[in-house]
Amino acid sequence: MVHKTPGGTPADSVPGFVPSTGPLPSSGSSLSSHVHQFDDSDLEAENDPPRWQENVNINVLHLMKPEEKKRQDVINELFHTERTHVRNLKVLDRLFFKPMQQEQLLPSDQLYLLFPNLEEMLEIHSRFNNKMKAHRREQPVVGDVGDIMLEMLDGSSGKEIKSAAAKFCRNQSIALEALKNKQKKEQKLAQFLSDAEANHLCRRLQLKDIIATGFQRLTKYPLLLENIAKYTPQNSEEHRRLLQAVHCSKQILAHVNQAVNESENEHRLGELQKKMNRSAFEKVKAPIVQAYHHLDLMKHKLIHEGPLTWRLHKQKTIEMHVVLLEDILVLLQKQNDKLLLKFHNNNLMSGREDTKVTHSPILRVQNLFTRNVATGKLYLLSVFLFIKYADHLETKITNVVNLCS
């Protein structure tokens, strides 16, 4: 069903039509009247796709091959899920973002972190949604979709969605974690979120579930387009366009995924930097200390972090927390809520004399050799790092670090 504007024209057919994104009240009857006031049919979209067969002449339906019916099923899902995504964005805007902004429930920087460009995302996907609706009205049995999908995902439009989606998704997990912590401390915010999530428009979903659909939508495009291509004659122009659209959608997804990873890594490095205590490390007079006297993890790229067992020799092991960056390996020792950066000593027997060896907690990656080991239950995840030499010693030594997940 398409709601009519006061002039009798279907609201969804007006070029560039985007319903108002003002806040909606949470009460039942007033909310219903407010929805109809804006003639917003997208908010009435059901979870399950409508039956496209009901709008097709029964004689035409009988003549369709099974492959074409399957193709129509996937196209129907593609169009419907775009509409439901627009619905989710409007719910975020009307039930969460605008009320939280007006009632000042979050500082502006935290609100921006959670909804950095919601209006831009809503405009982009509303445009996609309107194109799909127009295509459906023209062809009850939808023919080619490769052209409109390329128009959406390639060229300037593709660059626009790539940039906007990366901005929208990159800090979501960080923002949601901060919101969760703030919700525990502030009763007013907790009550607001509880009331908003209880609204029937949320359909029993929480804010974290609805906001995650921004990234989930991007994962749907390549899957659905590949399925449509599966039921499209090969070597046809439509098949070529669909494969190109699949390629574009995967590029967009990869770009957004990289932006998310970089943001989470940057945030994690900031947390590690705050916990790291360098006082013991900086007291030692050694070239490695001079090189990393003001070590700032935020200026590096996080590759991996996790628990580590440092085996100094057969009788001595130390439990560490390893941080692997793009150019250095940092070995930190946990002490309460702090991470100590310090040198470690052990005595080696050399004939009749004991030799004291000092090991640096910072190792340059270019000085490491690695090999896989196939022992133990976690043999697929275990790695031995052979340290070629320690920068602070004049003579080369060999240490073995047992790195286990």
Coordinates of C-alpha atoms in Angstrom, one line a residue:
M1 CA 0.0 0.0 0.0
V2 CA 1.2 3.5 -0.9
H3 CA -0.2 6.4 1.2
K4 CA -1.5 9.4 -0.8
T5 CA -0.5 13.0 -0.2
P6 CA -3.3 15.5 0.2
G7 CA -3.1 16.2 -3.5
G8 CA -3.8 12.5 -4.4
T9 CA -0.3 11.8 -5.6
P10 CA 1.5 8.8 -4.0
A11 CA 4.1 10.3 -1.6
D12 CA 6.7 7.8 -2.6
S13 CA 6.5 8.8 -6.3
V14 CA 7.5 12.4 -5.6
P15 CA 11.1 12.9 -6.8
G16 CA 13.6 13.3 -4.0
F17 CA 10.8 12.8 -1.4
V18 CA 12.2 12.2 2.1
P19 CA 9.7 12.2 4.9
S20 CA 10.4 14.5 7.8
T21 CA 12.8 13.2 10.4
G22 CA 11.4 15.0 13.3
P23 CA 11.1 13.2 16.6
L24 CA 8.0 11.1 17.3
P25 CA 6.2 10.7 20.6
S26 CA 6.5 7.3 22.2
S27 CA 2.8 6.9 23.2
G28 CA 0.7 4.5 21.1
S29 CA -2.2 6.6 19.7
S30 CA -0.3 9.9 19.3
L31 CA 2.5 8.0 17.6
S32 CA 0.1 6.4 15.1
S33 CA -1.4 9.8 14.2
H34 CA 2.0 11.3 13.9
V35 CA 3.2 8.6 11.5
H36 CA 0.1 9.0 9.2
Q37 CA 0.6 12.8 9.4
F38 CA 3.9 12.3 7.5
D39 CA 2.4 9.7 5.1
D40 CA 5.4 7.5 5.8
S41 CA 4.6 4.1 4.4
D42 CA 8.2 2.9 5.0
L43 CA 7.5 2.8 8.7
E44 CA 4.8 0.2 8.0
A45 CA 7.2 -2.2 6.2
E46 CA 6.9 -5.7 7.6
N47 CA 9.8 -7.9 8.4
D48 CA 9.0 -10.5 5.8
P49 CA 9.0 -9.5 2.1
P50 CA 5.5 -9.2 0.5
R51 CA 4.4 -11.9 -2.1
W52 CA 5.4 -10.4 -5.5
Q53 CA 3.2 -13.1 -7.2
E54 CA 0.0 -11.3 -6.0
N55 CA 0.7 -8.4 -8.3
V56 CA 1.4 -10.5 -11.4
N57 CA -1.2 -11.7 -13.8
I58 CA -1.9 -15.4 -13.2
N59 CA -1.4 -16.2 -16.9
V60 CA 2.0 -14.6 -16.9
L61 CA 2.9 -16.4 -13.7
H62 CA 2.1 -19.8 -15.2
L63 CA 4.4 -19.1 -18.1
M64 CA 7.4 -18.2 -15.9
K65 CA 10.1 -20.8 -15.6
P66 CA 11.2 -21.9 -12.1
E67 CA 14.6 -20.1 -12.5
E68 CA 12.8 -16.8 -13.3
K69 CA 10.6 -17.2 -10.2
K70 CA 13.6 -17.8 -8.0
R71 CA 15.2 -14.7 -9.6
Q72 CA 12.1 -12.7 -8.7
D73 CA 12.2 -14.0 -5.2
V74 CA 15.7 -12.6 -4.7
I75 CA 14.9 -9.3 -6.4
N76 CA 11.9 -9.0 -4.1
E77 CA 14.1 -9.6 -1.1
L78 CA 16.7 -7.0 -2.3
F79 CA 14.0 -4.4 -2.8
H80 CA 12.2 -5.2 0.5
T81 CA 15.3 -5.3 2.7
E82 CA 16.3 -1.8 1.3
R83 CA 12.9 -0.5 2.4
T84 CA 13.3 -2.1 5.9
H85 CA 16.8 -0.6 6.2
V86 CA 15.3 2.9 5.5
R87 CA 12.7 2.1 8.1
N88 CA 15.5 1.2 10.7
L89 CA 17.3 4.5 9.9
K90 CA 14.1 6.5 10.4
V91 CA 13.5 4.7 13.7
L92 CA 17.0 5.6 14.8
D93 CA 16.4 9.2 13.9
R94 CA 12.9 9.7 15.3
L95 CA 13.0 7.5 18.5
F96 CA 16.6 7.9 19.5
F97 CA 18.8 10.6 17.9
K98 CA 16.5 13.6 17.8
P99 CA 15.0 13.1 21.3
M100 CA 18.4 12.4 22.8
Q101 CA 19.7 15.6 21.1
Q102 CA 16.7 17.7 22.3
E103 CA 16.8 16.4 25.8
Q104 CA 20.6 16.6 26.0
L105 CA 20.9 13.1 27.3
L106 CA 24.4 12.8 25.9
P107 CA 27.2 15.3 25.4
S108 CA 27.5 16.4 21.8
D109 CA 30.8 14.5 21.2
Q110 CA 29.3 11.2 22.4
L111 CA 26.1 11.8 20.4
Y112 CA 28.2 12.5 17.3
L113 CA 30.2 9.3 18.0
L114 CA 27.0 7.3 18.0
F115 CA 25.2 9.0 15.2
P116 CA 27.9 10.8 13.2
N117 CA 26.0 11.2 9.9
L118 CA 22.6 9.6 10.3
E119 CA 20.8 12.2 8.1
E120 CA 23.3 11.5 5.3
M121 CA 22.8 7.8 5.5
L122 CA 19.0 8.3 5.6
E123 CA 19.1 10.5 2.4
I124 CA 21.3 8.0 0.5
H125 CA 19.3 4.9 1.3
S126 CA 16.0 6.7 0.8
R127 CA 17.2 7.6 -2.7
F128 CA 18.1 3.9 -3.3
N129 CA 14.7 2.9 -1.9
N130 CA 12.8 5.3 -4.1
K131 CA 14.6 4.0 -7.2
M132 CA 13.7 0.4 -6.4
K133 CA 10.0 1.4 -5.8
A134 CA 9.9 3.2 -9.1
H135 CA 11.4 0.2 -10.8
R136 CA 8.8 -2.1 -9.2
R137 CA 5.9 0.1 -10.3
E138 CA 7.2 0.1 -13.9
Q139 CA 7.6 -3.7 -14.0
P140 CA 5.5 -6.0 -11.7
V141 CA 7.8 -8.8 -13.0
V142 CA 11.1 -7.0 -12.6
G143 CA 13.5 -7.4 -15.6
D144 CA 17.0 -6.0 -15.4
V145 CA 18.3 -4.6 -12.1
G146 CA 22.0 -4.5 -12.9
D147 CA 21.6 -1.0 -14.3
I148 CA 20.1 0.6 -11.2
M149 CA 22.4 -1.3 -8.9
L150 CA 25.5 -0.1 -10.8
E151 CA 24.0 3.4 -10.7
M152 CA 23.8 3.1 -6.9
L153 CA 27.0 1.3 -6.1
D154 CA 29.5 2.5 -8.8
G155 CA 30.9 5.9 -9.8
S156 CA 30.1 9.0 -7.7
S157 CA 27.2 7.3 -6.0
G158 CA 29.4 4.4 -5.0
K159 CA 32.1 6.8 -3.6
E160 CA 29.4 8.6 -1.6
I161 CA 28.0 5.5 0.1
K162 CA 31.5 4.2 0.7
S163 CA 32.5 7.4 2.5
A164 CA 29.2 7.8 4.4
A165 CA 29.0 4.2 5.5
A166 CA 32.6 4.2 6.8
K167 CA 31.9 7.3 8.8
F168 CA 28.6 5.9 10.1
C169 CA 30.1 2.5 11.1
R170 CA 33.7 3.1 12.2
N171 CA 33.0 4.1 15.8
Q172 CA 29.8 2.2 16.5
S173 CA 31.2 -0.5 18.9
I174 CA 33.2 2.1 20.8
A175 CA 30.2 4.5 21.1
L176 CA 27.9 1.7 22.1
E177 CA 30.3 0.6 24.9
A178 CA 30.5 4.1 26.2
L179 CA 26.7 4.4 26.1
K180 CA 26.4 1.2 28.0
N181 CA 28.7 2.5 30.7
K182 CA 27.0 5.8 30.9
Q183 CA 23.6 4.1 31.1
K184 CA 24.6 2.3 34.2
K185 CA 25.4 5.6 35.9
E186 CA 22.6 7.8 34.8
Q187 CA 19.0 6.8 35.6
K188 CA 17.4 9.3 33.2
L189 CA 19.3 8.0 30.2
A190 CA 18.6 4.4 31.2
Q191 CA 14.9 5.1 31.5
F192 CA 14.8 6.9 28.2
L193 CA 16.4 4.0 26.3
S194 CA 14.1 1.5 28.1
D195 CA 11.0 3.5 27.0
A196 CA 12.3 4.0 23.4
E197 CA 13.2 0.3 23.0
A198 CA 9.7 -0.6 24.3
N199 CA 8.1 1.4 21.5
H200 CA 6.3 -0.9 19.0
L201 CA 8.4 0.6 16.1
C202 CA 11.5 -1.0 17.5
R203 CA 9.9 -4.5 17.2
R204 CA 11.6 -5.7 20.4
L205 CA 15.0 -4.7 19.2
Q206 CA 17.5 -2.7 21.3
L207 CA 19.3 0.3 20.0
K208 CA 22.5 -1.7 19.6
D209 CA 20.7 -4.1 17.3
I210 CA 19.1 -1.4 15.1
I211 CA 22.2 0.7 14.7
A212 CA 24.2 -2.4 13.7
T213 CA 21.9 -2.8 10.6
G214 CA 24.0 0.0 8.9
F215 CA 26.9 -2.5 8.5
Q216 CA 24.7 -5.5 8.0
R217 CA 23.0 -3.9 5.0
L218 CA 26.4 -3.6 3.3
T219 CA 27.0 -7.4 3.7
K220 CA 23.6 -8.1 2.1
Y221 CA 24.3 -6.4 -1.2
P222 CA 27.0 -8.8 -2.6
L223 CA 25.0 -11.9 -1.3
L224 CA 21.8 -10.9 -2.9
L225 CA 23.3 -9.6 -6.2
E226 CA 25.3 -12.9 -6.6
N227 CA 22.1 -14.8 -6.1
I228 CA 20.3 -12.7 -8.8
A229 CA 23.3 -13.3 -11.1
K230 CA 23.0 -17.0 -10.5
Y231 CA 19.5 -17.0 -12.1
T232 CA 20.5 -14.6 -14.9
P233 CA 21.6 -15.9 -18.3
Q234 CA 25.4 -15.9 -18.5
N235 CA 27.2 -13.9 -21.2
S236 CA 24.3 -11.4 -21.1
E237 CA 24.7 -7.7 -20.6
E238 CA 22.6 -8.0 -17.4
H239 CA 24.8 -10.7 -16.0
R240 CA 27.9 -8.5 -16.7
R241 CA 26.3 -5.6 -14.9
L242 CA 25.3 -7.7 -11.9
L243 CA 28.9 -9.1 -11.5
Q244 CA 30.2 -5.5 -11.7
A245 CA 27.7 -4.5 -9.1
V246 CA 28.9 -7.4 -6.9
H247 CA 32.5 -6.2 -7.3
C248 CA 31.5 -2.6 -6.3
S249 CA 29.6 -3.8 -3.3
K250 CA 32.5 -5.9 -2.1
Q251 CA 34.8 -2.9 -2.4
I252 CA 32.5 -0.8 -0.4
L253 CA 32.2 -3.5 2.3
A254 CA 36.0 -3.9 2.5
H255 CA 36.6 -0.2 2.8
V256 CA 34.0 0.1 5.6
N257 CA 35.4 -3.0 7.4
Q258 CA 38.9 -1.5 7.2
A259 CA 37.7 1.8 8.7
V260 CA 36.0 -0.1 11.5
N261 CA 39.2 -2.1 12.3
E262 CA 41.4 0.9 12.2
S263 CA 39.1 2.8 14.6
E264 CA 38.9 -0.1 17.0
N265 CA 42.7 -0.6 16.9
E266 CA 43.3 3.1 17.5
H267 CA 40.9 3.0 20.4
R268 CA 42.5 -0.1 21.9
L269 CA 46.0 1.4 21.5
G270 CA 44.8 4.5 23.4
E271 CA 43.6 2.2 26.3
L272 CA 46.9 0.4 26.4
Q273 CA 48.8 3.7 26.4
K274 CA 46.9 4.8 29.4
K275 CA 47.7 1.6 31.3
M276 CA 51.3 1.4 30.3
N277 CA 53.9 2.3 33.0
R278 CA 57.3 3.2 31.4
S279 CA 59.1 4.4 34.5
A280 CA 61.2 1.3 35.1
F281 CA 62.1 1.1 31.4
E282 CA 63.2 4.7 31.1
K283 CA 65.6 4.4 34.1
V284 CA 67.9 2.0 32.2
K285 CA 70.7 3.5 30.1
A286 CA 70.6 1.6 26.8
P287 CA 70.3 2.5 23.1
I288 CA 66.9 0.9 22.9
V289 CA 65.6 3.2 25.7
Q290 CA 66.9 6.3 23.9
A291 CA 65.2 5.1 20.7
Y292 CA 61.8 4.6 22.5
H293 CA 62.1 7.0 25.4
H294 CA 58.7 8.6 24.6
L295 CA 57.0 5.5 23.2
D296 CA 53.5 6.5 22.0
L297 CA 51.5 3.4 20.9
M298 CA 49.0 5.7 19.2
K299 CA 51.5 6.5 16.5
H300 CA 51.7 2.8 15.5
K301 CA 49.4 0.2 13.9
L302 CA 48.1 -2.6 16.1
I303 CA 48.5 -6.0 14.5
H304 CA 47.8 -8.4 17.4
E305 CA 47.7 -8.5 21.2
G306 CA 47.2 -11.2 23.7
P307 CA 48.7 -13.3 26.5
L308 CA 52.2 -14.5 26.2
T309 CA 54.5 -16.9 28.0
W310 CA 58.1 -15.7 27.9
R311 CA 60.4 -18.6 28.5
L312 CA 63.7 -17.1 29.6
H313 CA 65.1 -20.5 30.2
K314 CA 63.9 -24.0 31.1
Q315 CA 63.3 -23.1 34.8
K316 CA 62.0 -19.6 34.4
T317 CA 58.9 -18.3 32.6
I318 CA 57.0 -15.0 32.8
E319 CA 53.4 -14.4 32.0
M320 CA 53.2 -11.3 29.7
H321 CA 50.8 -9.3 27.6
V322 CA 52.2 -9.0 24.0
V323 CA 51.4 -6.1 21.7
L324 CA 52.5 -6.6 18.2
L325 CA 52.8 -3.4 16.2
E326 CA 53.8 -3.0 12.5
D327 CA 57.5 -2.5 13.4
I328 CA 58.0 -3.5 17.1
L329 CA 57.0 -6.2 19.5
V330 CA 56.2 -4.8 23.0
L331 CA 56.2 -7.2 26.0
L332 CA 54.2 -5.8 29.0
Q333 CA 53.8 -7.4 32.4
K334 CA 50.5 -7.0 34.1
Q335 CA 50.4 -5.5 37.7
N336 CA 46.9 -4.8 39.0
D337 CA 45.4 -2.5 36.3
K338 CA 48.7 -1.4 35.0
L339 CA 51.0 -2.8 32.3
L340 CA 54.7 -2.5 33.2
L341 CA 57.3 -1.9 30.5
K342 CA 60.5 -3.2 32.1
F343 CA 63.7 -5.1 31.4
H344 CA 64.0 -8.7 32.6
N345 CA 67.1 -10.5 33.8
N346 CA 68.2 -14.1 34.1
N347 CA 71.4 -15.9 35.0
L348 CA 72.9 -18.3 32.5
M349 CA 75.6 -21.0 33.5
S350 CA 78.7 -20.6 31.4
G351 CA 81.3 -23.1 32.6
R352 CA 82.1 -22.2 36.2
E353 CA 80.7 -18.7 36.0
D354 CA 77.2 -17.3 36.1
T355 CA 76.4 -14.8 33.3
K356 CA 73.6 -12.2 33.9
V357 CA 71.6 -11.5 30.7
T358 CA 69.2 -8.5 30.4
H359 CA 66.3 -8.8 28.0
S360 CA 64.6 -5.8 26.4
P361 CA 60.8 -5.6 26.5
I362 CA 60.8 -3.9 23.1
L363 CA 62.0 -5.9 20.1
R364 CA 62.2 -4.7 16.5
V365 CA 60.2 -6.9 14.1
Q366 CA 63.0 -6.8 11.5
N367 CA 65.2 -8.7 14.0
L368 CA 62.8 -11.6 14.5
F369 CA 62.5 -15.0 12.9
T370 CA 59.3 -17.0 13.2
R371 CA 58.2 -20.5 12.6
N372 CA 55.0 -22.5 13.2
V373 CA 55.0 -25.3 15.8
A374 CA 52.7 -28.4 15.7
T375 CA 52.8 -29.3 19.3
G376 CA 50.1 -29.0 22.0
K377 CA 46.4 -28.6 21.8
L378 CA 46.7 -25.1 20.3
Y379 CA 49.4 -26.0 17.8
L380 CA 47.7 -24.1 15.0
L381 CA 47.8 -20.9 17.0
S382 CA 51.3 -21.3 18.6
V383 CA 54.3 -19.5 17.2
F384 CA 58.0 -19.5 18.3
L385 CA 59.7 -16.1 17.9
F386 CA 63.5 -16.4 17.7
I387 CA 65.1 -13.1 18.6
K388 CA 68.0 -12.5 16.3
Y389 CA 69.6 -10.1 18.8
A390 CA 68.8 -7.6 21.5
D391 CA 69.6 -4.0 20.6
H392 CA 71.0 -3.1 24.1
L393 CA 73.7 -5.8 24.1
E394 CA 77.0 -5.7 22.3
T395 CA 77.0 -9.5 21.6
K396 CA 74.3 -11.4 19.9
I397 CA 72.1 -13.7 22.0
T398 CA 69.2 -16.0 21.3
N399 CA 66.0 -16.1 23.3
V400 CA 62.9 -18.1 22.7
V401 CA 59.5 -16.6 23.2
N402 CA 56.6 -19.1 23.3
L403 CA 53.6 -17.2 21.9
C404 CA 50.3 -19.0 22.6
S405 CA 46.7 -17.7 22.1

